[in-house]
Short mmCIF file of C-alpha atoms in Angstrom, two decimals:
data_model
loop_
_atom_site.label_atom_id
_atom_site.label_comp_id
_atom_site.label_asym_id
_atom_site.label_seq_id
_atom_site.Cartn_x
_atom_site.Cartn_y
_atom_site.Cartn_z
CA ASP A 150 -11.21 14.09 6.55
CA ILE A 151 -8.12 11.74 6.29
CA ASN A 152 -7.23 12.84 9.88
CA LYS A 153 -10.82 11.54 11.07
CA ALA A 154 -10.07 8.48 9.16
CA GLU A 155 -6.74 7.63 10.60
CA LYS A 156 -8.44 8.15 14.06
CA GLU A 157 -11.01 5.90 13.55
CA PHE A 158 -8.50 3.15 12.11
CA LEU A 159 -6.71 3.33 15.18
CA LYS A 160 -9.73 3.00 17.34
CA TYR A 161 -10.53 -0.08 15.24
CA THR A 162 -7.03 -1.56 15.95
CA GLU A 163 -7.35 -1.07 19.87
CA ASP A 164 -9.65 -4.34 19.71
CA PHE A 165 -6.42 -6.50 18.87
CA ASN A 166 -3.61 -7.68 20.86
CA HIS A 167 -0.87 -4.78 20.82
CA GLU A 168 1.48 -6.87 22.87
CA ASP A 169 1.52 -8.98 19.55
CA ASN A 170 4.41 -7.50 17.25
CA ARG A 171 2.71 -8.36 14.10
CA ILE A 172 -0.13 -6.09 15.10
CA THR A 173 1.94 -3.11 16.04
CA ARG A 174 4.15 -3.80 13.11
CA LYS A 175 0.77 -3.74 10.75
CA ILE A 176 -0.49 -0.72 12.43
CA SER A 177 2.96 1.26 11.55
CA HIS A 178 3.08 -0.18 8.14
CA SER A 179 -0.28 0.69 7.42
CA LEU A 180 0.46 4.75 8.37
CA ARG A 181 3.62 4.52 6.32
CA VAL A 182 1.64 3.16 3.00
CA LYS A 183 -0.83 5.90 3.43
CA GLU A 184 2.06 8.39 2.94
CA ILE A 185 3.62 6.56 0.29
CA SER A 186 0.41 6.48 -1.30
CA ARG A 187 -0.06 9.98 -0.93
CA GLN A 188 3.29 10.84 -2.28
CA ILE A 189 2.35 8.69 -5.53
CA ALA A 190 -0.94 10.35 -5.91
CA GLU A 191 0.67 13.52 -5.85
CA ALA A 192 2.74 13.12 -8.90
CA GLU A 193 0.76 11.05 -10.73
CA LEU A 194 -3.25 12.06 -10.25
CA LYS A 195 -4.65 15.36 -11.20
CA THR A 196 -7.67 15.80 -8.86
CA LYS A 197 -7.34 16.42 -4.68
CA GLU A 198 -10.40 13.89 -4.24
CA GLU A 199 -7.84 11.21 -5.99
CA LYS A 200 -5.21 12.14 -4.19
CA ASP A 201 -7.21 12.03 -1.04
CA LEU A 202 -8.84 8.56 -1.84
CA ALA A 203 -5.29 7.10 -2.75
CA GLU A 204 -4.21 8.11 0.72
CA LEU A 205 -7.28 6.72 2.48
CA ILE A 206 -6.82 3.53 0.42
CA GLY A 207 -3.30 3.39 1.86
CA LEU A 208 -4.27 3.27 5.17
CA LEU A 209 -6.99 0.93 5.04
CA HIS A 210 -5.20 -1.71 2.52
CA ASP A 211 -4.37 -4.04 5.41
CA ILE A 212 -7.58 -3.26 7.73
CA GLY A 213 -8.17 -7.13 7.45
CA ARG A 214 -4.60 -8.28 8.58
CA PHE A 215 -5.77 -7.56 12.17
CA GLU A 216 -8.87 -9.91 11.63
CA GLN A 217 -6.94 -12.54 9.86
CA ALA A 218 -4.23 -12.56 13.24
CA LYS A 219 -7.51 -12.96 15.40
CA GLN A 220 -8.85 -15.61 13.22
CA ILE A 221 -6.23 -17.78 12.47
CA ASP A 222 -3.01 -16.53 14.40
CA SER A 223 -1.17 -16.34 10.98
CA PHE A 224 -0.85 -13.83 8.31
CA LYS A 225 -0.78 -17.06 5.70
CA ASP A 226 -2.85 -15.59 2.79
CA SER A 227 -3.52 -19.17 1.63
CA ILE A 228 -5.19 -19.69 4.51
CA LEU A 229 -7.13 -16.77 4.65
CA ASP A 230 -6.80 -14.01 2.46
CA HIS A 231 -6.10 -10.83 4.19
CA ALA A 232 -7.31 -8.31 1.51
CA ASP A 233 -10.73 -10.13 1.01
CA VAL A 234 -11.27 -10.24 5.01
CA GLY A 235 -10.55 -6.24 4.58
CA VAL A 236 -13.29 -5.83 1.97
CA GLU A 237 -15.56 -7.82 4.33
CA VAL A 238 -14.87 -5.52 7.45
CA LEU A 239 -15.47 -2.62 5.51
CA SER A 240 -18.85 -3.93 3.67
CA ASN A 241 -20.08 -5.27 7.36
CA ASN A 242 -22.78 -2.61 8.43
CA SER A 243 -21.45 -0.64 6.11
CA TYR A 244 -18.35 0.37 8.25
CA ILE A 245 -16.91 2.12 5.30
CA ARG A 246 -18.85 4.94 6.07
CA ASN A 247 -16.83 5.46 9.79
CA PHE A 248 -13.94 6.36 6.96
CA ILE A 249 -15.74 8.40 4.03
CA GLU A 250 -18.86 9.86 3.62
CA ASP A 251 -19.18 9.55 -0.21
CA LYS A 252 -20.71 6.28 -1.21
CA SER A 253 -19.91 6.71 -4.90
CA CYS A 254 -16.36 5.80 -3.84
CA ASP A 255 -16.90 2.60 -2.16
CA SER A 256 -16.23 0.30 -5.43
CA VAL A 257 -12.54 1.70 -5.78
CA ILE A 258 -11.99 1.59 -2.36
CA LEU A 259 -12.73 -1.87 -2.02
CA LYS A 260 -11.29 -3.18 -5.16
CA ALA A 261 -8.17 -1.54 -4.26
CA ILE A 262 -8.13 -3.13 -1.54
CA LYS A 263 -9.28 -6.66 -3.04
CA ASN A 264 -6.42 -6.25 -5.28
CA HIS A 265 -3.29 -5.17 -3.47
CA ASN A 266 -2.25 -8.33 -2.83
CA LYS A 267 -3.23 -10.50 -5.80
CA PHE A 268 -0.40 -11.88 -8.10
CA LYS A 269 -2.23 -9.94 -10.78
CA ILE A 270 -4.81 -7.26 -10.81
CA GLU A 271 -8.21 -8.75 -11.91
CA ASP A 272 -9.83 -8.11 -15.41
CA GLY A 273 -12.79 -5.53 -15.99
CA LEU A 274 -11.86 -2.59 -13.38
CA ASN A 275 -12.80 1.15 -14.94
CA GLU A 276 -9.94 3.59 -15.11
CA ASP A 277 -10.09 5.21 -11.77
CA GLU A 278 -10.56 1.62 -9.87
CA LEU A 279 -7.24 0.38 -11.90
CA LYS A 280 -5.53 3.73 -11.17
CA GLN A 281 -6.09 3.20 -7.42
CA ALA A 282 -5.12 -0.56 -7.31
CA LYS A 283 -2.10 -0.01 -9.12
CA ILE A 284 -0.94 3.07 -6.64
CA ILE A 285 -1.87 0.92 -3.65
CA ARG A 286 0.10 -1.98 -5.38
CA ASP A 287 3.04 -0.01 -5.55
CA ALA A 288 3.03 1.72 -2.18
CA ASP A 289 2.88 -1.77 -0.43
CA LYS A 290 5.73 -3.02 -2.26
CA LEU A 291 7.76 0.23 -1.56
CA ASP A 292 7.45 0.00 2.10
CA ILE A 293 9.38 -3.48 1.84
CA LEU A 294 12.18 -0.89 1.56
CA TYR A 295 11.64 0.24 5.05
CA LEU A 296 10.84 -2.85 6.70
CA TYR A 297 13.97 -4.56 5.54
CA SER A 298 17.52 -3.37 6.38
CA GLU A 299 19.21 -5.51 3.47
CA MET A 300 17.69 -6.26 0.27
CA ASN A 301 19.23 -8.34 -2.24
CA VAL A 302 20.15 -6.07 -5.53
CA CYS A 303 18.33 -8.12 -7.79
CA ASP A 304 14.92 -7.85 -5.26
CA ILE A 305 15.26 -4.33 -5.61
CA PHE A 306 15.32 -4.40 -9.23
CA LEU A 307 12.04 -6.45 -9.20
CA LEU A 308 10.51 -4.54 -7.15
CA ILE A 309 11.15 -1.49 -9.54
CA GLU A 310 10.69 -3.11 -12.73
CA TYR A 311 7.18 -4.55 -11.56
CA SER A 312 5.74 -0.97 -10.44
CA THR A 313 3.86 0.76 -12.09
CA THR A 314 5.39 4.13 -10.52
CA SER A 315 7.94 5.93 -12.39
CA LEU A 316 11.65 5.00 -11.80
CA SER A 317 12.61 8.62 -11.36
CA LEU A 318 9.36 9.24 -8.71
CA VAL A 319 10.44 5.85 -6.78
CA LEU A 320 14.12 6.59 -6.74
CA HIS A 321 14.56 10.44 -6.03
CA LYS A 322 11.05 11.38 -4.34
CA ILE A 323 9.92 8.31 -2.44
CA ILE A 324 12.68 6.54 -1.51
CA PRO A 325 14.81 8.87 0.34
CA THR A 326 11.78 9.82 2.50
CA LEU A 327 11.75 6.59 3.80
CA GLY A 328 15.32 7.17 5.70
CA PHE A 329 17.24 5.67 2.79
CA SER A 330 19.89 7.55 0.77
CA PHE A 331 20.92 5.95 -2.72
CA SER A 332 23.10 6.13 -5.51
CA PHE A 333 23.16 5.30 -9.10
CA PHE A 334 26.55 3.94 -11.06
CA THR A 335 25.51 3.15 -14.68
CA SER A 336 22.02 3.25 -16.14
CA SER A 337 20.25 1.99 -19.11
CA PHE A 338 16.62 2.57 -18.20
CA GLU A 339 14.03 4.82 -19.52
CA ALA A 340 11.53 5.70 -16.52
CA LYS A 341 8.16 5.61 -17.75
CA PRO A 342 4.78 6.32 -16.35
CA SER A 343 4.07 2.59 -16.68
CA LEU A 344 7.37 0.70 -16.38
CA SER A 345 8.09 -2.52 -18.70
CA GLY A 346 10.80 -4.36 -19.75
CA SER A 347 14.04 -4.82 -17.52
CA CYS A 348 16.78 -2.63 -15.82
CA VAL A 349 20.42 -2.68 -15.87
CA PHE A 350 22.21 -0.41 -13.31
CA SER A 351 23.68 -0.21 -10.07
CA LEU A 352 21.89 0.72 -6.82
CA SER A 353 23.38 1.18 -3.50
CA ILE A 354 20.99 1.72 -0.30
CA SER A 355 22.52 2.98 3.10
CA PHE A 356 20.89 3.71 6.31
#
């Protein structure tokens, strides 16, 4: 039950300093990424169970940020990796059971969270783990478009180019829901389920 999971997540964050803007921003970010993950999952996954799981992972992907800030007063992963901390938080005393009863999903959830901020996804993941890891990495990147009122167009190209979500899905279904509008001028980009190669098009974003 995603509503129950969200209530538990918000309850967990109550133990941290809400006067710290970093904390409140991460709470909002987590809720947005939950929604973005769901949208991607609706387009790219088949079963309700897979879609629900993607949404839950979106909610929990940054749960380690709060303990990271508490321990080192920083969001620097080079000092303390928040994804690894998140895995520890959910694993300790089986806290993950507060969010989902089905133990068979644990590996998928924890590996997706562990890999969401890494330079590349680790080898050896099974098909389900890999699908969910790709979705949360893309959803997390896409929320950058909400967090920054101005982005270098080249940065936007890179965000889309290295996304595993189809370009059509990103531009036509997800970005508009984040409060953006966009327009194409020219395009020589073929949208594929898994994007590769370079793109040449002009994209304008307004707020």
